[in-house]
Tab-separated table of C-alpha atoms in Angstrom:
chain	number	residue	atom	x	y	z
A	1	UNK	CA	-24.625	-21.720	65.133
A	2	UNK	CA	-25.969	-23.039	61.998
A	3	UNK	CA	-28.225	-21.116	59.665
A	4	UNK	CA	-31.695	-22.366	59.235
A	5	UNK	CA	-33.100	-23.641	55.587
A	6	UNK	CA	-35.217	-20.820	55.362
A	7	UNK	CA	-32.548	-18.664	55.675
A	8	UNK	CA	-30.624	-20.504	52.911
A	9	UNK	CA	-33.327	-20.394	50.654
A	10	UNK	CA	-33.762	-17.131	51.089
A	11	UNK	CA	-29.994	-15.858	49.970
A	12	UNK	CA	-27.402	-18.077	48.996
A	13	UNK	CA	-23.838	-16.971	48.410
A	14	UNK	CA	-22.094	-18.066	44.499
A	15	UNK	CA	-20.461	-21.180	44.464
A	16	UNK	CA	-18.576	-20.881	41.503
A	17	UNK	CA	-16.675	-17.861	39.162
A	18	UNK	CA	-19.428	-18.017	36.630
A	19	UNK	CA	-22.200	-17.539	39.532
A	20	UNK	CA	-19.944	-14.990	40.944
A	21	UNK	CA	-20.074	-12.883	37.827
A	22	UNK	CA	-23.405	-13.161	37.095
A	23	UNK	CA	-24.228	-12.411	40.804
A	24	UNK	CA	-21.897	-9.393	40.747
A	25	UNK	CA	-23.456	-8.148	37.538
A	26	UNK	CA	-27.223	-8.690	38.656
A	27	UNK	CA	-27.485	-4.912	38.995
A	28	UNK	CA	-26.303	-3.451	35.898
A	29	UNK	CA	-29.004	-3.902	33.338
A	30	UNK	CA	-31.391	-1.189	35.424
A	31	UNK	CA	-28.588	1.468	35.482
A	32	UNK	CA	-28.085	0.666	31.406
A	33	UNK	CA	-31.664	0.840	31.429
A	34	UNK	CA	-31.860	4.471	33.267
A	35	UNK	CA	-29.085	5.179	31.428
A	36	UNK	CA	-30.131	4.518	27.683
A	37	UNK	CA	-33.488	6.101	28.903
A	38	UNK	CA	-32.031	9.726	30.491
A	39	UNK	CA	-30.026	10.141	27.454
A	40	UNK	CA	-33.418	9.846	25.455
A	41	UNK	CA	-34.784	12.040	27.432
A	42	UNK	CA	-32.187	14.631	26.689
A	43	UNK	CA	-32.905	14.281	23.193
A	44	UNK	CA	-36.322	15.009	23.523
A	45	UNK	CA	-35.696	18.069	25.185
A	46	UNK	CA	-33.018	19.283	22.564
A	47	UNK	CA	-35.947	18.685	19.848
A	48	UNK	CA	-38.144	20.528	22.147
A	49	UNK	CA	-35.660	23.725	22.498
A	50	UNK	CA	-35.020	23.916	18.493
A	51	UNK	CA	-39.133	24.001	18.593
A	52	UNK	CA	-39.614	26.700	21.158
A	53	UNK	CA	-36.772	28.466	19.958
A	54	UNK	CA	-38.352	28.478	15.585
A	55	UNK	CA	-41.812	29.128	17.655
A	56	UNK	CA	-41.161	31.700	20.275
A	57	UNK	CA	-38.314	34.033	19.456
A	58	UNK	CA	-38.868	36.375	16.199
A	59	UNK	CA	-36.910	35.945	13.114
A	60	UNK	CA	-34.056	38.211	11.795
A	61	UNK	CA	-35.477	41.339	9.506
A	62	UNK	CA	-34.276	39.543	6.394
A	63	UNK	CA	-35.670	36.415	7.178
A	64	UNK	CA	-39.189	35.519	5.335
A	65	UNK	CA	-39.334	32.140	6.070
A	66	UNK	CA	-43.344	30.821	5.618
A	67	UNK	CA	-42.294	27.140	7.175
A	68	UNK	CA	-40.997	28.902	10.441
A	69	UNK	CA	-44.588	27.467	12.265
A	70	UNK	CA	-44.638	24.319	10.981
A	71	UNK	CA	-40.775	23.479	11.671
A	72	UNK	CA	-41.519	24.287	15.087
A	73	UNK	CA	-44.529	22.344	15.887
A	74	UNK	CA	-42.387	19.319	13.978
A	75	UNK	CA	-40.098	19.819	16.136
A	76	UNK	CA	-42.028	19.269	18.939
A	77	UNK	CA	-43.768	16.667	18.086
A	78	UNK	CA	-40.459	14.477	17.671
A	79	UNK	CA	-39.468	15.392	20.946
A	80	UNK	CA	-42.319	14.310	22.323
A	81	UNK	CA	-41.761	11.213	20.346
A	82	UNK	CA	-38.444	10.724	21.300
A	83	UNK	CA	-39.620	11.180	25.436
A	84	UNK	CA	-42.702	8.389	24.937
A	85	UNK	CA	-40.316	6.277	23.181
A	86	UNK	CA	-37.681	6.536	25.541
A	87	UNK	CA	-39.290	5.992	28.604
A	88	UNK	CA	-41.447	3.319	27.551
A	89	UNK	CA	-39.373	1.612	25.125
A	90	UNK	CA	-39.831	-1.809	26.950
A	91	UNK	CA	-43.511	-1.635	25.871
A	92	UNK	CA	-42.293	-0.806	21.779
A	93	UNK	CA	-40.407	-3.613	21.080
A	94	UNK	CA	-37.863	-3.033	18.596
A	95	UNK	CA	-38.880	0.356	17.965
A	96	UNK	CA	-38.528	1.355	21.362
A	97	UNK	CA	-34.746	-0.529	21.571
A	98	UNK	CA	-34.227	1.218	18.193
A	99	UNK	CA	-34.470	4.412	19.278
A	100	UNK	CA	-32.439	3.826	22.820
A	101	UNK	CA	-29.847	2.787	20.209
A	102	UNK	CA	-29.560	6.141	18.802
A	103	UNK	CA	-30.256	8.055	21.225
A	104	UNK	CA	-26.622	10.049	21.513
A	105	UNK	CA	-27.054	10.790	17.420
A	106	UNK	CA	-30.977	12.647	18.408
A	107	UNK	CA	-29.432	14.279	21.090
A	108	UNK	CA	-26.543	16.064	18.894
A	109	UNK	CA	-28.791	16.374	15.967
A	110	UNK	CA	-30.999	18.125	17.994
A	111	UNK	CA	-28.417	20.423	19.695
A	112	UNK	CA	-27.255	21.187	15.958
A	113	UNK	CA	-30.669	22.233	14.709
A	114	UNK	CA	-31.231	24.590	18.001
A	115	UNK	CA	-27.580	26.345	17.150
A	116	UNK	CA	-28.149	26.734	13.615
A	117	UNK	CA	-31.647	28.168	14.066
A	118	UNK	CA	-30.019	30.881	16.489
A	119	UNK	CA	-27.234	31.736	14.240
A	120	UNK	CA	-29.182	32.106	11.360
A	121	UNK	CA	-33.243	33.024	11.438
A	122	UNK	CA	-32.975	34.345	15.067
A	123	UNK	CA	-29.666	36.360	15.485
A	124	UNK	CA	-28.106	36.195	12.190
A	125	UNK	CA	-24.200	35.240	13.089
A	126	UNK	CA	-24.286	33.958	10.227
A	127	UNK	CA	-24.626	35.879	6.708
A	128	UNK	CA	-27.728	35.272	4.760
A	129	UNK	CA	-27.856	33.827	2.047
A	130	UNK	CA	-25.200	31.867	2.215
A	131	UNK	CA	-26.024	30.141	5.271
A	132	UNK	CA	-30.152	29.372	5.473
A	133	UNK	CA	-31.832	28.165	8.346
A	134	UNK	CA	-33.798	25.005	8.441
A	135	UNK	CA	-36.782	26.296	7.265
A	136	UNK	CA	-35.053	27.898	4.338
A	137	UNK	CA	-34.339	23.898	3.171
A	138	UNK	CA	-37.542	22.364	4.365
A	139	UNK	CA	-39.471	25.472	2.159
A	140	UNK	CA	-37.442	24.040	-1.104
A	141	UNK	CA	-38.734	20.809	-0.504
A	142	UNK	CA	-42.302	22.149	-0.560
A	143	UNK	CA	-42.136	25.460	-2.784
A	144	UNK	CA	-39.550	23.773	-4.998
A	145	UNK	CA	-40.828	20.084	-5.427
A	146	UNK	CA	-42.032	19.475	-8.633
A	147	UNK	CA	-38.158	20.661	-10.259
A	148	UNK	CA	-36.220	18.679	-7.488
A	149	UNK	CA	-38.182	15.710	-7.863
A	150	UNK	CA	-37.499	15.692	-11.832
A	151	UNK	CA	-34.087	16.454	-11.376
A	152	UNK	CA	-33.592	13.176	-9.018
A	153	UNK	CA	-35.581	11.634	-11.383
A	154	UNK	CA	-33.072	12.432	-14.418
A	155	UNK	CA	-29.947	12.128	-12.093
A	156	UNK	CA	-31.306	8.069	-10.795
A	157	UNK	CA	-32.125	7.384	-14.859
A	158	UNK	CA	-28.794	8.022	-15.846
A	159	UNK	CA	-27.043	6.905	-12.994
A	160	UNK	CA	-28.289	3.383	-13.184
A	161	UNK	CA	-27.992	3.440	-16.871
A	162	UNK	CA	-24.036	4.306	-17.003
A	163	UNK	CA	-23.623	2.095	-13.883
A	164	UNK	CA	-25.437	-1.026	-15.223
A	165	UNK	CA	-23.237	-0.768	-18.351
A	166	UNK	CA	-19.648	-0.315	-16.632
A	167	UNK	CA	-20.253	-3.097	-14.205
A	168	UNK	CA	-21.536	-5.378	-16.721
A	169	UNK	CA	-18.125	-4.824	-19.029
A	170	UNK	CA	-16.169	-4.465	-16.042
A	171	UNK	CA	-17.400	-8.207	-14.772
A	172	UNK	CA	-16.912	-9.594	-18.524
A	173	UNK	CA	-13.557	-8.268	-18.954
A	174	UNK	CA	-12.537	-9.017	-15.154
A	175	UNK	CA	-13.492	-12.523	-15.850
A	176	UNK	CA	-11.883	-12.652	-19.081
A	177	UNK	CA	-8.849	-11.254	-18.341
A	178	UNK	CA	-8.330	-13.424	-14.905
A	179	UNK	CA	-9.187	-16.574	-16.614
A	180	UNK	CA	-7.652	-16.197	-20.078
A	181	UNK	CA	-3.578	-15.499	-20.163
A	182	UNK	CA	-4.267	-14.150	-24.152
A	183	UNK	CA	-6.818	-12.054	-23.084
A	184	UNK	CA	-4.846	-10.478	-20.629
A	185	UNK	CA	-1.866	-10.041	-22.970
A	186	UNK	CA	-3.999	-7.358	-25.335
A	187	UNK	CA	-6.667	-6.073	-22.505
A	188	UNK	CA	-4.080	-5.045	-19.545
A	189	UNK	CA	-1.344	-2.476	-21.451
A	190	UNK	CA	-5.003	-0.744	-22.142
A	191	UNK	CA	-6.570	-1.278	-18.800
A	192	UNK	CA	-3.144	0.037	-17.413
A	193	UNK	CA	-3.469	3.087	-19.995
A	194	UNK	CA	-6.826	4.216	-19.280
A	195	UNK	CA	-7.749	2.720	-16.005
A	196	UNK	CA	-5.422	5.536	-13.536
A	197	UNK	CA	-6.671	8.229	-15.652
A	198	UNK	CA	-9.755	10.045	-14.057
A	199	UNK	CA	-13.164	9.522	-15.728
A	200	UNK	CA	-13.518	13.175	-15.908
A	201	UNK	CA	-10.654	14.189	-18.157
A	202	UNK	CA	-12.170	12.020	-20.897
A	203	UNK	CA	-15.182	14.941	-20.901
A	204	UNK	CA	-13.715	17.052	-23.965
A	205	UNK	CA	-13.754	13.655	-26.305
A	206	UNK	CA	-16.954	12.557	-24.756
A	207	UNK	CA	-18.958	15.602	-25.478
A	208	UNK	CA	-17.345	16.089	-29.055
A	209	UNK	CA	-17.642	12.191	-29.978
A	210	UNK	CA	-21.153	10.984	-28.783
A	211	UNK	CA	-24.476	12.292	-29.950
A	212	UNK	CA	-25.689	14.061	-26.989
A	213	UNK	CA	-24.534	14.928	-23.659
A	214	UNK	CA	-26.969	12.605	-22.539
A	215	UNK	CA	-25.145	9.418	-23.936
A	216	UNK	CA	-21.476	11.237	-23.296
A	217	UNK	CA	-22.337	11.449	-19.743
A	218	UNK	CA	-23.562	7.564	-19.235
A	219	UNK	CA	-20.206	6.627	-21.318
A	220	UNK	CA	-17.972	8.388	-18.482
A	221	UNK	CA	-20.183	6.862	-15.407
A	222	UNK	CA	-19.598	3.166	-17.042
A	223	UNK	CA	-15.672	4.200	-17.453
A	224	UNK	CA	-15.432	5.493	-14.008
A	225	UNK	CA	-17.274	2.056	-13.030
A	226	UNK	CA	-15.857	-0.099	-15.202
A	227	UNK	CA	-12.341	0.257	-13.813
A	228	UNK	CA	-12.615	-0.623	-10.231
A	229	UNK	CA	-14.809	-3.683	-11.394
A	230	UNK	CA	-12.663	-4.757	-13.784
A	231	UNK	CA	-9.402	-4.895	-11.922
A	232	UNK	CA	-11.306	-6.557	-8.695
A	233	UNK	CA	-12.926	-9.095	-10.716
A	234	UNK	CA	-9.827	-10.026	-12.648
A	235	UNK	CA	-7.630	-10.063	-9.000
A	236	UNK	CA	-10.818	-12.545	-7.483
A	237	UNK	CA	-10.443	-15.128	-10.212
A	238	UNK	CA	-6.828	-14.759	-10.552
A	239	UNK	CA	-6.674	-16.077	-6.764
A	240	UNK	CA	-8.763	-18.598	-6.819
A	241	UNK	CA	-7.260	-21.560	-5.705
A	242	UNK	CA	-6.261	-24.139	-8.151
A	243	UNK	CA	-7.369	-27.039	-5.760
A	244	UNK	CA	-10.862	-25.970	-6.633
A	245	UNK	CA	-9.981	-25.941	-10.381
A	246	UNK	CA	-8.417	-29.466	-9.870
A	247	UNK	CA	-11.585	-31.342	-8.051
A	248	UNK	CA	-13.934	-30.467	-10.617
A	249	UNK	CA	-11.620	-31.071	-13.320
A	250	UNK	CA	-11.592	-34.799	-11.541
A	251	UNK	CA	-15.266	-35.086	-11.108
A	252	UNK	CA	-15.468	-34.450	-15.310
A	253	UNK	CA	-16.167	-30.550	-15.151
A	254	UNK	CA	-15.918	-28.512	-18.629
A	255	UNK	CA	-13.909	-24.931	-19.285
A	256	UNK	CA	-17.483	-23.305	-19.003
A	257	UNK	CA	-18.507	-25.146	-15.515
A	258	UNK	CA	-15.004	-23.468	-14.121
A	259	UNK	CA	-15.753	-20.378	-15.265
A	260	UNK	CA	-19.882	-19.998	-14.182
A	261	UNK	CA	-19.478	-22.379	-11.069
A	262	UNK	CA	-16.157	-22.261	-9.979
A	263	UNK	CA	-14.031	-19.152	-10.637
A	264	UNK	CA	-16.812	-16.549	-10.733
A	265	UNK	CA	-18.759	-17.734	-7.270
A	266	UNK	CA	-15.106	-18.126	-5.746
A	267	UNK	CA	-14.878	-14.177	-6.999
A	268	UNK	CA	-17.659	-12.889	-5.799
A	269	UNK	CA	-16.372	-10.997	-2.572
A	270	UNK	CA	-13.943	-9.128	-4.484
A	271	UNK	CA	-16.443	-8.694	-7.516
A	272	UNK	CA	-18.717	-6.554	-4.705
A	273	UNK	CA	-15.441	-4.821	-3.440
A	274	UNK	CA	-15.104	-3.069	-6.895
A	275	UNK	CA	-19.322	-2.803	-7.861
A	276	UNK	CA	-19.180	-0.806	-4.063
A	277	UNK	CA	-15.651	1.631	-5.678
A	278	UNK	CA	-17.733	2.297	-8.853
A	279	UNK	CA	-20.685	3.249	-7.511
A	280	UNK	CA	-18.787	5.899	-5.674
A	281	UNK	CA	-17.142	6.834	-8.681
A	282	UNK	CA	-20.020	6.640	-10.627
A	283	UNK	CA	-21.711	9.558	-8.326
A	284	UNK	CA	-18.801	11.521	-8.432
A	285	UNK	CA	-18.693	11.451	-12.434
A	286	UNK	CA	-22.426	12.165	-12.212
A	287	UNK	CA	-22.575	15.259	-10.959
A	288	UNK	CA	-19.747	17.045	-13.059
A	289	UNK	CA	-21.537	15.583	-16.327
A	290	UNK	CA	-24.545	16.834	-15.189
A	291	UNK	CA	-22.986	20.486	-14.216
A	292	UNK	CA	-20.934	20.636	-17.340
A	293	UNK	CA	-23.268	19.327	-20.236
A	294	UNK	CA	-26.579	17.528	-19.260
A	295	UNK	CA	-29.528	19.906	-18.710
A	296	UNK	CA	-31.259	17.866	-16.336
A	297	UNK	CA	-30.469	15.884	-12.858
A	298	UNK	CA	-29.192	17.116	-9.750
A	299	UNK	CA	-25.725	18.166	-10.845
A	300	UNK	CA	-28.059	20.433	-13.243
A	301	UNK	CA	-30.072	21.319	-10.095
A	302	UNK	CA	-26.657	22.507	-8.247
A	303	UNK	CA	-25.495	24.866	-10.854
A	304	UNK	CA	-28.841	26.683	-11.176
A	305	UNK	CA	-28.969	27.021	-7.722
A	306	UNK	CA	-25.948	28.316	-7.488
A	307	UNK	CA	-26.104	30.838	-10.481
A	308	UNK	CA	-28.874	32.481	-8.448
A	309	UNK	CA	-27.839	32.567	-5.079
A	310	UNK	CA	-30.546	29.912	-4.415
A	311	UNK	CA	-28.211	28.608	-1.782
A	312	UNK	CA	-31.195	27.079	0.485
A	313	UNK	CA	-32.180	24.892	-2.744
A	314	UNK	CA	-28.477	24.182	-3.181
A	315	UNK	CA	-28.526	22.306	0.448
A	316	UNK	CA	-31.269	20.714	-0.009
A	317	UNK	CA	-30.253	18.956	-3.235
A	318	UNK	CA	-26.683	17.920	-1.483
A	319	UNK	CA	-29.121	16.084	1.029
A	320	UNK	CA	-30.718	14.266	-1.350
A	321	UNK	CA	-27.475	13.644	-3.226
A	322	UNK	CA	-26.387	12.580	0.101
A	323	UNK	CA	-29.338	9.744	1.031
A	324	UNK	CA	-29.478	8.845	-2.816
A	325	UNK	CA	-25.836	7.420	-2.452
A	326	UNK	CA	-26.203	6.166	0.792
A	327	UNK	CA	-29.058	3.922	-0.085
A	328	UNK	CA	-27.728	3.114	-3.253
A	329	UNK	CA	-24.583	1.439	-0.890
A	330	UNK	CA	-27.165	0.241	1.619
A	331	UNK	CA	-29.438	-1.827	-1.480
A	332	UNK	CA	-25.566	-3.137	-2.925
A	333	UNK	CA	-24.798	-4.509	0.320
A	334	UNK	CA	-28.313	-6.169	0.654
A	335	UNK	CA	-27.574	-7.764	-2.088
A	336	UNK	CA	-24.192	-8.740	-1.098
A	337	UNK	CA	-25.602	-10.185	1.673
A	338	UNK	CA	-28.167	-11.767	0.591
A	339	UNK	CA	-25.582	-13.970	-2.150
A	340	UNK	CA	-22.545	-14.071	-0.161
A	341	UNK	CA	-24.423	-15.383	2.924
A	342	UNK	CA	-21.504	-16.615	4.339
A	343	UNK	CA	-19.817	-13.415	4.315
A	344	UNK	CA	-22.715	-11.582	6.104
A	345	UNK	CA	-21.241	-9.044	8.673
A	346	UNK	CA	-17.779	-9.416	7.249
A	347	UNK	CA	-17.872	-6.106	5.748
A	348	UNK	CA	-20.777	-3.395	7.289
A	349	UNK	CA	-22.399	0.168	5.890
């Protein structure tokens, strides 16, 4: 018996593979949905245990932590953050799909906080001072702030100073030794000299030739720069194709138009290949100048924390060692971005 038109208005089977599909898959974006949300909610309620747990249970004997309250009641108040958020994150836009997104990473950051407050301020499994709890760090930041904050001051003026320098000769001499064959003769027996060595052995000359420690230390963060940029630069123009060289040669184009607007934009990816290897270098070289011989910066901060068992403040500077270099990368590759357009995605951070 045939089915009536209301009926076939009311359901109608797929008539295709692509139908099919989407009609088999018409159910999963509410259990994604549930999903993304119950895992939020699980975050929330890790955040809340590392709060009840700082508020509620009493610290160790040796503990005298004056932050203990206000980590707590922090805490809370991101899980209950994290809970709106996540159940009404169709209402909070991107904020809302944001922090869905990274939902798993609350949850285990939260889990880690609760553990470490138990096996330090609550229980003491772990030996004091050596391993502080988290209101031990958050206390430097607000006891201690005046000396961190000039130390990341000192560490970001000479870091950008030494790194500015290195990648600027770096890019000259890549450019000049990919483009010129004489060039290359005298520069690469000394690039091939110097370059393996570490920046770091160069610290007995560099303290007993320049000045101060001061200009010592920005001459081995442009040397541990200067390398990587150098030897990318020179391998980007070295394979640029000759084609390129050959067109614009045709259309009338001078040495200097192949240089500026053929060889160094064709270079450019590899150019930001070795600018991203110094600035890790760069850091790296930082921090043993500033241990060894500058008396400022966070390198500075590190040692003196160190010499007196400060090991709280010690943390606390490797954090913001830690997000200093990691938004140092993040603005490079903006700016990568932002000139290699084409190239966006290619390479993430």
């Amino acid at each position: 018996m045939p089915m009536s038109s209301a009926s076939n208005s009311e359901f109608t089977l797929p008539q295709s593979a692509e139908e099919g599909a989407a009609f088999a898959g018409a159910n999963w974006p509410p259990l994604a949905t549930l999903l993304a949300g119950s895992t939020g909610l699980l975050a929330g309620l890790a955040w809340a245990a590392f709060g009840l747990v700082s508020l509620l249970l009493p610290d160790v004997e040796a503990g005298d932590w004056s932050q203990t309250r206000n980590v707590g009641a922090a805490a809370l108040g991101i899980a209950a953050a994290i809970a709106i958020l996540s159940l009404g994150a169709p209402w909070f836009g991107r904020v809302g799909a944001g922090l869905r997104k990274r939902a798993p990473w609350l949850l285990l950051l939260g889990l880690l906080l609760t553990v470490w407050e138990l096996a330090t301020a609550k229980f003491g499994w772990l030996p004091l001072p050596f391993f502080p709890p988290p209101q031990a760090i958050v206390e430097v930041y607000t006891d201690d702030l005046p000396k961190l904050a000039a130390s990341v001051w000192a560490s970001v003026k000479l870091q950008l100073g030494g790194y500015a320098i290195g990648a600027l000769l770096g890019f000259v001499t890549g450019v000049s030794i990919g483009w010129s064959v004489a060039v290359g003769y005298w520069i690469h027996p000394i690039l091939r000299f110097i370059g393996p060595l570490p920046a770091t052995a160069w610290l007995p000359i560099a303290f007993f030739t320049f000045p101060s420690s001061w200009s010592a230390s920005t001459f081995l963060i442009a040397l541990a720069t200067g390398f990587p940029v150098t030897v990318l630069t020179w391998s980007g123009v070295a394979s640029v194709s000759n084609a390129y060289y050959d067109v614009a040669r045709t259309l009338g184009a001078k040495p200097s138009f192949l240089v500026l607007k053929v060889a160094i934009p064709a270079a450019l990816p590899h150019v930001f290949v070795g600018l991203f290897m110094g600035l890790g270098a760069s850091f790296a070289v930082l921090v043993v100048a500033e241990m060894i011989g500058v008396k400022a910066g966070l390198g500075w901060y590190l040692q003196w924390a160190q010499g007196w068992a400060a090991y709280a403040n010690m943390y606390a500077a490797l954090i913001v060692m830690s997000l200093l270099c990691s938004g140092a990368i993040t603005a490079l590759f903006r700016v990568r971005d932002g000139l290699l357009i084409w190239q966006k995605g290619v390479v993430k951070w």
